[in-house]
XYZ file of C-alpha atoms in Angstrom:
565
model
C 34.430 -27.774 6.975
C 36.458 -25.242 8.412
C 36.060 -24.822 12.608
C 34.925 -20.866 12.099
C 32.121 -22.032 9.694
C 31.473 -24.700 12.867
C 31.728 -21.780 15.453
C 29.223 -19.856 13.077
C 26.120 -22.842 12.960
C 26.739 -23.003 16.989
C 26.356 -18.888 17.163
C 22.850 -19.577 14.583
C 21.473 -22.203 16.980
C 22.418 -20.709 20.268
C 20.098 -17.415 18.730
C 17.612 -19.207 17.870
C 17.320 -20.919 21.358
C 17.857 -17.583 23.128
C 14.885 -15.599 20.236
C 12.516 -18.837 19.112
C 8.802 -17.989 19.912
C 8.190 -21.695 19.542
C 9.947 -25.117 21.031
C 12.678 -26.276 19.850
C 13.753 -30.092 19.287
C 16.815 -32.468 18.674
C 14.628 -32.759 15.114
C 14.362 -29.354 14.610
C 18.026 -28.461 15.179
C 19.144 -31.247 12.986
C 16.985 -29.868 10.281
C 18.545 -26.381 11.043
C 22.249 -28.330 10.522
C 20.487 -30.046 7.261
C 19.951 -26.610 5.987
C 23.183 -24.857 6.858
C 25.538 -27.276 5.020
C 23.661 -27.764 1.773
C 23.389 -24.028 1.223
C 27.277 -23.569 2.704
C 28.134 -26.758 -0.179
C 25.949 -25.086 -2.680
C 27.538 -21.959 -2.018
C 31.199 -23.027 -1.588
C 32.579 -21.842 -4.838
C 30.795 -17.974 -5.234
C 31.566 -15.126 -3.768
C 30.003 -11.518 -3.179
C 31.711 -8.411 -4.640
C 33.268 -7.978 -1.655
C 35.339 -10.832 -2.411
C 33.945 -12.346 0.991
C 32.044 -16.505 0.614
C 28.945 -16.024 -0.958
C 27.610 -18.217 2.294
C 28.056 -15.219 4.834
C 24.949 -13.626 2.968
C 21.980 -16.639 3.155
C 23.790 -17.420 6.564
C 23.231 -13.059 7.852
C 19.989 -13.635 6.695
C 19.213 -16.808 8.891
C 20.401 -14.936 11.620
C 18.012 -12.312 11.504
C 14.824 -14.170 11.348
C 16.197 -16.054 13.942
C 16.728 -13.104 16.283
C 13.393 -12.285 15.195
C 12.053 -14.822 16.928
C 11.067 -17.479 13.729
C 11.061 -21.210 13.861
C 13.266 -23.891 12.207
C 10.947 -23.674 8.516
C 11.741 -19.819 8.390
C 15.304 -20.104 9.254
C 16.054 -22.822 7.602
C 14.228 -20.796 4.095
C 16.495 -17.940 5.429
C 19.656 -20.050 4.787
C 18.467 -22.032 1.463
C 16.753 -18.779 -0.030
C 19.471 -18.235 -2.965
C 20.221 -21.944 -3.587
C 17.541 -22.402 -6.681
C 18.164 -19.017 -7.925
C 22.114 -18.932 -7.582
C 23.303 -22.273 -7.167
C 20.820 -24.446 -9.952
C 18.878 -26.632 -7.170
C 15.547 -27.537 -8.319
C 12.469 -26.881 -6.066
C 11.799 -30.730 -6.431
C 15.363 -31.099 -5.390
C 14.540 -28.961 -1.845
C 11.271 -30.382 -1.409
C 12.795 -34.148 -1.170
C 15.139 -32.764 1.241
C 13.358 -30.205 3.692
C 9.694 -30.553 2.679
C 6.846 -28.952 0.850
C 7.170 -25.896 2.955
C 10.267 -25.084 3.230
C 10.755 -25.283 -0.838
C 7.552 -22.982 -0.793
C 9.075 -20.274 1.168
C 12.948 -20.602 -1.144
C 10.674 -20.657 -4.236
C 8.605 -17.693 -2.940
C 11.388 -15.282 -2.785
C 13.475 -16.545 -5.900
C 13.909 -14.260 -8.846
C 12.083 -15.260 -12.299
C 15.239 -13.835 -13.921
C 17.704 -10.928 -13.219
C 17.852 -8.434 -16.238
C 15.947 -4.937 -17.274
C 13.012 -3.288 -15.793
C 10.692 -5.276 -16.844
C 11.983 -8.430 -15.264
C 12.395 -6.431 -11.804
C 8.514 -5.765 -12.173
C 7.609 -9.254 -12.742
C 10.262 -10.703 -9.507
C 8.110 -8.478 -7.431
C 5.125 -9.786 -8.762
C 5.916 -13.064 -8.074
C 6.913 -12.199 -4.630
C 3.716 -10.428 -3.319
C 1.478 -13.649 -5.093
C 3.402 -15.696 -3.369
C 3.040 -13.340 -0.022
C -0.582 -13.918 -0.543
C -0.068 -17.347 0.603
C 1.927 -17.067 2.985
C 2.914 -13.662 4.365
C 6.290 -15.032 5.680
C 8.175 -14.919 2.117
C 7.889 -11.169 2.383
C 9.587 -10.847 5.299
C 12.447 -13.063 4.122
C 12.870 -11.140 0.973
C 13.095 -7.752 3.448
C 15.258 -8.798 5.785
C 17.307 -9.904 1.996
C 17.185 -6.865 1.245
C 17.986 -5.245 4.252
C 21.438 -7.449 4.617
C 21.960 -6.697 0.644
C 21.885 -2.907 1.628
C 24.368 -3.196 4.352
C 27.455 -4.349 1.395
C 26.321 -1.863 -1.213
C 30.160 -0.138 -0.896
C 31.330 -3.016 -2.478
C 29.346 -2.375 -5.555
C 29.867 0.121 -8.019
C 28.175 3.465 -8.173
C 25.541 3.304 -10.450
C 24.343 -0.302 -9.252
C 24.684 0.971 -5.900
C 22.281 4.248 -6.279
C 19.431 1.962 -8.366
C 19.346 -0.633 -5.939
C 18.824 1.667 -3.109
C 16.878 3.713 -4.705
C 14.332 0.355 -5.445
C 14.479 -0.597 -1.750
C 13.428 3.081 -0.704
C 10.595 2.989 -3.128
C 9.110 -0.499 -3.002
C 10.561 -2.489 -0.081
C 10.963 0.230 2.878
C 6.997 1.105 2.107
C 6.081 -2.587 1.630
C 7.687 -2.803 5.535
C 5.842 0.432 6.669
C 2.541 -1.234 5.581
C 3.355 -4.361 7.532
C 4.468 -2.203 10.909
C 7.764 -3.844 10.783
C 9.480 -0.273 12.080
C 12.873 -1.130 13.589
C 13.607 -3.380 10.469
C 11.844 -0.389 8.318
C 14.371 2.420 9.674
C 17.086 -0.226 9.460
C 16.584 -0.483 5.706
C 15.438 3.720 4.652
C 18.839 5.018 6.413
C 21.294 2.405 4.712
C 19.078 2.947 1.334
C 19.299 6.889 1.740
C 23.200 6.759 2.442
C 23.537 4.865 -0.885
C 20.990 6.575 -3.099
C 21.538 10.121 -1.947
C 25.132 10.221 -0.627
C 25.682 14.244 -0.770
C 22.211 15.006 0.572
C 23.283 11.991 3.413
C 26.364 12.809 4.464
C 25.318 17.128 4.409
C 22.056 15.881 6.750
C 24.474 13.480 9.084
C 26.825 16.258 9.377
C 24.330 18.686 11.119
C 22.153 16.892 12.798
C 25.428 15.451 14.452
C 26.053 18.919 15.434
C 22.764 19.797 16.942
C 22.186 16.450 18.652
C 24.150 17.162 21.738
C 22.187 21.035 22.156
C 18.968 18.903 21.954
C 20.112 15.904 23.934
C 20.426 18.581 26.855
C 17.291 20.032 26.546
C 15.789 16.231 26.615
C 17.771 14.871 29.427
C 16.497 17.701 31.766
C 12.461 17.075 30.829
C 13.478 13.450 31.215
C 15.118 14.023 34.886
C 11.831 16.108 35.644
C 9.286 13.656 34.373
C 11.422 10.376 35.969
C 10.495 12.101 39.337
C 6.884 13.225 38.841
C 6.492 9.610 37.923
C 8.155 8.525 40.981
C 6.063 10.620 42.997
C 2.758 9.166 41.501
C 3.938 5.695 41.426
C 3.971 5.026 38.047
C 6.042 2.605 36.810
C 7.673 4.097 33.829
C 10.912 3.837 31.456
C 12.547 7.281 29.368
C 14.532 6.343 26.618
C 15.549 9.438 24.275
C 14.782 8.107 20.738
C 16.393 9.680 17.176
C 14.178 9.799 14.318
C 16.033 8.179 11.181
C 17.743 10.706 8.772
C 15.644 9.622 5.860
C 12.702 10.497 8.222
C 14.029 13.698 8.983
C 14.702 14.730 4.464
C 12.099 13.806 3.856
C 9.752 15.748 6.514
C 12.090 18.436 5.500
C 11.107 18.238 1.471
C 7.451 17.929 2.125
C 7.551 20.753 4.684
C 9.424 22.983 2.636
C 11.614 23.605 5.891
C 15.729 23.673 6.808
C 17.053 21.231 9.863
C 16.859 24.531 12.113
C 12.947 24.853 11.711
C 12.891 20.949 12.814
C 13.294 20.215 16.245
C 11.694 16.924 16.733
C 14.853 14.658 14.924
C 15.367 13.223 18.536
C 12.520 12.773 20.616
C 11.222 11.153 24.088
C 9.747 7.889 24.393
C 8.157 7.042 27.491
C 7.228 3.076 28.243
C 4.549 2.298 30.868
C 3.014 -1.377 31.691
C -0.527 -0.916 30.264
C -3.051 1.313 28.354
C -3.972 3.126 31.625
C -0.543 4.139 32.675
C -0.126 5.750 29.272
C -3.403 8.088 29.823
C -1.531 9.015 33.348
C 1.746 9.208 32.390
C -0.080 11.939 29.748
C -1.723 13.600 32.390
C 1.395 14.215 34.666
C 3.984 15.677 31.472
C 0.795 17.859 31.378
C 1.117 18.814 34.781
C 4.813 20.161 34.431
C 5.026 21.158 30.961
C 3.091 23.563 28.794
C 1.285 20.956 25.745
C 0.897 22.842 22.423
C -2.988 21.692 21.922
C -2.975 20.894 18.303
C 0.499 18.419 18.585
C -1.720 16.313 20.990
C -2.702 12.934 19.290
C -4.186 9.344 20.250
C -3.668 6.695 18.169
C -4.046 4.012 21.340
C -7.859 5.088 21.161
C -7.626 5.384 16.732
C -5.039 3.159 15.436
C -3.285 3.629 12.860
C -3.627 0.671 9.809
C -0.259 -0.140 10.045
C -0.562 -1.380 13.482
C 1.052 1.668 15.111
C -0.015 2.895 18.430
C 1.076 5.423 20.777
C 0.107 9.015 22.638
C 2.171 12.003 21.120
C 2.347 15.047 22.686
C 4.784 18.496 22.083
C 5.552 20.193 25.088
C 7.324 23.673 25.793
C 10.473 23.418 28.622
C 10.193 26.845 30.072
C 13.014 28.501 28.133
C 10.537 27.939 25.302
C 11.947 24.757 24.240
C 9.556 22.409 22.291
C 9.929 18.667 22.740
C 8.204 15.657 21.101
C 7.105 12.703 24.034
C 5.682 9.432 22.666
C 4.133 7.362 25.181
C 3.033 3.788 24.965
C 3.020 -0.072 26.270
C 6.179 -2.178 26.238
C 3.787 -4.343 24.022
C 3.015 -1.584 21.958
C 6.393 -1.207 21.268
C 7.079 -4.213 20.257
C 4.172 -4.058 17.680
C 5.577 -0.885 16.664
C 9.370 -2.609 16.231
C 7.915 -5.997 14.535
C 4.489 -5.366 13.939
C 3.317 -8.781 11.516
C 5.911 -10.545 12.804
C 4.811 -10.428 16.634
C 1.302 -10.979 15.359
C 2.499 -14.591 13.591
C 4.429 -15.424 16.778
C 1.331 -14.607 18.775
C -1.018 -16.760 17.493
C 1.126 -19.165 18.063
C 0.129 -21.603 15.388
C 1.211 -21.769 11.612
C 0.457 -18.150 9.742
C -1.002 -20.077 6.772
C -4.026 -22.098 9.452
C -4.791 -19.123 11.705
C -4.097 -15.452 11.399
C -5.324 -12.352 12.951
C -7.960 -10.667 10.996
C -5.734 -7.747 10.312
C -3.047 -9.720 8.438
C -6.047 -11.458 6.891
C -7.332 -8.353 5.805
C -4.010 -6.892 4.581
C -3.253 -10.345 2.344
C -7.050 -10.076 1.142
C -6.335 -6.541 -0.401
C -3.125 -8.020 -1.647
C -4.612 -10.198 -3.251
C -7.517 -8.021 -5.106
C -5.200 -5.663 -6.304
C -2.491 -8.358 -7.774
C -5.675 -9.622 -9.304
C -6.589 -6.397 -10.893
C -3.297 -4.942 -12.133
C -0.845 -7.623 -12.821
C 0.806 -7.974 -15.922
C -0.464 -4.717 -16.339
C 2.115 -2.018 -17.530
C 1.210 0.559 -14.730
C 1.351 -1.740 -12.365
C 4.249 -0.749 -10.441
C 3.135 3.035 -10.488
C 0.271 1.896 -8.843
C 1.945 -0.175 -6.408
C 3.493 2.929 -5.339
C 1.051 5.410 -4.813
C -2.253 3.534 -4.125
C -1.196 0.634 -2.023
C 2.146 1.519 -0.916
C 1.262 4.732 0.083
C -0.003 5.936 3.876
C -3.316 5.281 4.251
C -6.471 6.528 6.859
C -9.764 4.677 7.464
C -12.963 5.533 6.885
C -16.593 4.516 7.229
C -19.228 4.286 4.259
C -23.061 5.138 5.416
C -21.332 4.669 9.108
C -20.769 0.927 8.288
C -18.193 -0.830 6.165
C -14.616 0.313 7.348
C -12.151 0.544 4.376
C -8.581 1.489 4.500
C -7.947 4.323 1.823
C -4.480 6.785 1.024
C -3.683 9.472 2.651
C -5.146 12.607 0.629
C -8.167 10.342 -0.710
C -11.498 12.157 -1.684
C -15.392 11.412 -1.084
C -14.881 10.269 -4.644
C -12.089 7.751 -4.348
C -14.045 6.498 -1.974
C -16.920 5.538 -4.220
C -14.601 4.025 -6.241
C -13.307 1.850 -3.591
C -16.228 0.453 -3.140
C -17.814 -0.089 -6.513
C -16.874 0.870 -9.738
C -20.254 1.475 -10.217
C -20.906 3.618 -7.354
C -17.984 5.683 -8.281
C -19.715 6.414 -11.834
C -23.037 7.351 -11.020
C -21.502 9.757 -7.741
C -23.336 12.915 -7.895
C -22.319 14.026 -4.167
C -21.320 13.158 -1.315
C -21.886 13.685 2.759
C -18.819 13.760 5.543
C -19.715 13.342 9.030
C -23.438 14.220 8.070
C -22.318 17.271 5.743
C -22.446 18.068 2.471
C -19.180 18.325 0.895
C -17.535 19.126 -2.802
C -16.359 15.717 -4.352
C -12.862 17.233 -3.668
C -12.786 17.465 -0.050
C -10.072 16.073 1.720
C -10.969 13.141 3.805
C -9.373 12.343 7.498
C -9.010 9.336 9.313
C -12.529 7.679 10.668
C -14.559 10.227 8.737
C -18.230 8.643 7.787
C -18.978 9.140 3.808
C -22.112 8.760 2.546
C -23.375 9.153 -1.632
C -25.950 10.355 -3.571
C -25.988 8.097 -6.681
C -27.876 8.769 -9.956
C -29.865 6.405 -12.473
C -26.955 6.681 -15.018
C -23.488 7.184 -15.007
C -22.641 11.096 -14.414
C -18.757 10.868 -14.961
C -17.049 14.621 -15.567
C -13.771 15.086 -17.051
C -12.883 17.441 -14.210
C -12.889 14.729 -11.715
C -9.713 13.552 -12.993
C -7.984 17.104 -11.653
C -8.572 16.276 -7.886
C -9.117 12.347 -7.314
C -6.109 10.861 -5.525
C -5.485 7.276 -6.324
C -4.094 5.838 -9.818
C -6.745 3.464 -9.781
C -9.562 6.111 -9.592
C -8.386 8.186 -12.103
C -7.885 4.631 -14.560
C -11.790 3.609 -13.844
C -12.932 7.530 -14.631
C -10.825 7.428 -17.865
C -12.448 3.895 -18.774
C -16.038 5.279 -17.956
C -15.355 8.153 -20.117
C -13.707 6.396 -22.993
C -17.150 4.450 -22.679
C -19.511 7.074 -22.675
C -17.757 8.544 -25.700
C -17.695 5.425 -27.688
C -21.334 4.860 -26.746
C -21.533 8.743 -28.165
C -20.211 8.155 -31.360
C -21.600 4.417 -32.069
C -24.355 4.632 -34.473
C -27.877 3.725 -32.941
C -30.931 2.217 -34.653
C -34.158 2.505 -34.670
C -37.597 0.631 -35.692
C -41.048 3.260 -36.312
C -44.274 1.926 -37.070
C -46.421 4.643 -38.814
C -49.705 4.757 -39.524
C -50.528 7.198 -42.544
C -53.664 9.014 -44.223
C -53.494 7.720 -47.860
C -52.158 10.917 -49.490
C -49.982 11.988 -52.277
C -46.421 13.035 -51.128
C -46.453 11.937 -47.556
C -43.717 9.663 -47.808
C -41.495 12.362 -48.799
C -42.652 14.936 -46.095
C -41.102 12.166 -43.681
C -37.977 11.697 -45.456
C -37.877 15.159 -46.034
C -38.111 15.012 -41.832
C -35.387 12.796 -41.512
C -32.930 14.006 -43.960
C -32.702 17.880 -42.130
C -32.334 15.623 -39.017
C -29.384 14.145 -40.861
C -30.816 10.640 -40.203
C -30.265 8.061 -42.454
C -33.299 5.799 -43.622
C -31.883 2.000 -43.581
C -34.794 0.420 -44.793
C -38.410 1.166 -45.856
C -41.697 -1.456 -45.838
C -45.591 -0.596 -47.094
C -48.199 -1.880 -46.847
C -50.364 -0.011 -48.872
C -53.239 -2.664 -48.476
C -56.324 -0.998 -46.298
C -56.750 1.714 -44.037
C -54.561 3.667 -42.816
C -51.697 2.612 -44.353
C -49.028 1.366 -42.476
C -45.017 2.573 -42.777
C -42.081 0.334 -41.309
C -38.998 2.690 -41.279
C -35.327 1.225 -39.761
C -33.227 4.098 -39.360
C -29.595 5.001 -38.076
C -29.191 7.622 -36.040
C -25.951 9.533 -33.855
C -27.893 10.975 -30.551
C -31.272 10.771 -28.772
C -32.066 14.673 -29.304
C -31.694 13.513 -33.325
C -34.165 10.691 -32.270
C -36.673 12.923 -29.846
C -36.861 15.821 -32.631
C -37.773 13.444 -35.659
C -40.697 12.484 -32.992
C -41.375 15.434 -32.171
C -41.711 16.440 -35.800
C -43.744 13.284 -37.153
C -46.010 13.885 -34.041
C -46.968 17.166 -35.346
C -48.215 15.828 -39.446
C -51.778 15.513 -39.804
C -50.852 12.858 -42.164
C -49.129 11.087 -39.052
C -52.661 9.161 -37.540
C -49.942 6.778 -34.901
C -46.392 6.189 -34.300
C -44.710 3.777 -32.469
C -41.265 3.171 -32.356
C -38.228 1.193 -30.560
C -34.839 1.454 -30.124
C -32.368 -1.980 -31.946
């Protein structure tokens, strides 16, 4: 064992005292030692594409969740998470040597197998059921990924651009949702440098060049609010924060706008001690600078569902300058940097026995929609855009809170709630108004719906509903009601007839300009009246009601009676 691989177990252990939410014991450190030379033996003879021991990957890994506070079972996964998948140790193997949870977490985050599309769909799959159970295999498989990202030179273009390109798409949003932010910007500026390198390095290049202009501009509203907060004794720490570059393209694509119609790539954050200090703080940048009304938001009073909160405000310097001030709690930042993660650490018990109702609620979702979409072959389109996507809340008939995407309508809505509500929708209130099943919702809005009897789907709703899985349940209720169209329906009458030459043909007569078919015909001719059992197959009710209608009207016809097979 060579004395740098020594130097590096003494560096792991010496984080994990310094970042460990939880005790730590002679017992847990030999486990820790347990861990690190198996996967270093297991390891010994592979290397990365760098050319570099394979260990310095598992080991980076380890390191991480340990500066992210985890205990020995998460750090210890962190080191053995390639062994079953790259080195041919059996899950009964680990669990004999580190115990049932431990081998749950490796096995959690191990591929099913490493080739074609397909196969990446079903890894992923695997990952987020196994999430369900325990939230912390997702965050070993990001902060995987994240390390994985970080060596991408070494592999070769094409690899490099469809591995990035994955992370941007899947694992940066899967982070987002979770409120892990630092580790989130961490991973969408290494993944845009290797999926978009021209577009990188061209966005780099200039916002390089404009930083110092802006930095300026920031330091003197910093200098002026450091001493109005002096002045009102408010306890209060300026940091001047950059917004990621992947941040910046893409506000750029959506907005349709060049880096010079931007100016809010660096911004100020302003830290305070609690939830009060952030509404004065807000008060005095007030005082000195100009707010522009609309850029004023509160997401300390409305969340947002990723666990983000904060005051933003845009202010004008008086040269005309507009700057961007975030102001929250040193805890809030800390949500914002780990979000799930300093939830697990603060309830201070296992995640899998107690955890705080909104990682409940975010594994319970999970859960539903692995249960209703996988295997299925649209399942990773729907990943994407309906539960990776940015999301509002709203409340239905002022009630039940659900967490919907960004963009949703009255009618997604519905859906969300019932399948069944969705297809008998025939309009919808917002706040108490009636709106167009189109209209845009926003975040807290109250929906309410009027529902028919029957189903009332319309073709047309599929041009303005937002979600995948919306659109899927309208195209199922439609291929229903069209099936149900075309199915051939039967009938039973029961007629009772004046004995008279050439009624029986008069009614077939009937039911032949109908174009209704006559299945079956009984008699009885014994008595009076006579009595006429007819089956017969028809395509619509209006075929069925008209044939009524018609039989109704012969004098011949004394009763009818009829039901439908």
């Amino acid at each position: 064992f060579f004395e740098k691989d020594n130097e590096q177990l003494t560096e792991l252990i010496t984080t994990m005292h310094k970042y460990c939410c939880y005790k730590l014991n002679i017992r847990k450190i030999e486990l820790i030692k347990k861990a690190f030379y198996f996967a270093y033996e297991a390891h010994k003879s592979q290397r990365r594409a760098s050319g570099e021991p394979y260990f310095i990957h598992p080991l980076a890994v380890a390191k991480k969740l340990a500066e992210y506070g985890f205990d020995e079972e998460v750090v210890a996964a962190g080191l053995l998470h390639d062994v079953i998948e790259d080195a041919d140790v059996s899950k009964e193997t680990l669990e004999k040597l580190f115990g049932k949870k431990i081998a749950d977490l490796v096995d959690g985050v191990t591929k099913l197998t490493r080739i074609g599309h397909k196969s990446h769909v079903k890894n992923l799959q695997k990952i987020l059921l196994a999430t369900v159970g325990d939230p912390r295999v997702i965050i070993i498989k990001l902060v995987d990924k994240l390390h994985n990202l970080s060596t991408l030179e070494y592999l070769d273009e094409r690899s490099r651009k469809k591995y990035a390109k994955m992370c941007l798409e899947v694992y940066v949003p899967i982070a987002h949702r979770l409120g892990m932010h630092k580790l989130k910007d961490e991973m969408e500026d290494l993944a845009f440098k290797f999926a978009y390198p021209e577009e990188y390095e061209k966005l780099r290049e200039k916002v390089f060049n404009r930083a110092e202009a802006l930095k300026g501009v920031l330091n003197e509203v910093s200098e002026t609010l450091t001493n109005a907060f002096q002045k009102k004794r408010l306890n209060a720490e300026i940091i001047i924060q950059p917004k990621t570059l992947f941040s910046i393209h893409a506000k750029m694509n959506k907005l349709h706008k060049t880096l010079d119609e931007i100016f809010d790539f660096l911004v100020l954050l302003v830290l305070v001690n609690n939830v009060d200090d952030c509404y004065k703080a807000l008060g005095i940048i007030h005082q000195h600078f100009i707010p522009k009304p609309k850029k004023i938001k509160d997401f300390i009073a409305v969340p947002r569902n990723d666990l983000y909160q904060s005051l933003h405000t845009t202010v004008l310097t008086p040269e005309g300058n507009a700057v961007k001030i975030y102001i929250r709690t040193k805890e809030m930042e800390k949500i914002r940097n780990m979000g799930i993660i300093y939830l697990l650490h603060k309830s201070k018990k296992h995640p899998i026995e107690i955890q705080p109702i909104w990682i409940k609620n975010w594994l319970k979702s999970l859960g539903e929609f692995l249960s209703d979409y996988k295997g299925k072959s649209n399942f990773l389109k729907v990943l994407k855009a309906d539960f990776l996507g940015e999301t509002i809340s709203v409340f239905v008939s002022g009630r039940e809170k659900i967490s919907i995407i960004k963009g949703a309508t009255p009618l997604d809505v519905a859906y969300a709630v019932s399948e069944d509500i969705g297809n008998r929708c025939l309009e919808a209130k917002v706040n108490g108004k009636t709106v167009p099943l189109w209209h845009i919702l926003e975040s807290h809005d109250s929906v309410e719906f009027k529902l028919a009897d029957k189903p009332v789907v319309k073709k047309e709703w599929l041009d303005f509903v937002a979600m995948v899985k919306t659109k899927s349940l309208i195209k199922k209720a439609l291929k229903k009601i069209e099936r149900e169209i075309n199915e051939p329906k039967y009938a039973n009458l029961r007629l009772k007839l004046v004995d008279k030459p050439g009624v029986l043909h008069r009614i077939t007569k009937i039911m032949f300009d109908e174009q209704i078919n006559i299945i079956s015909v009984h008699s009885v001719l014994d008595g009076y009246p006579h009595i006429c059992n007819l089956t017969i197959r028809y395509d619509n009710e209006k075929q069925l009601e008209h044939v009524i209608e018609k039989l109704d009207k012969m004098s011949e016809v004394l009763d009818l009676n009829y039901h439908i097979l």
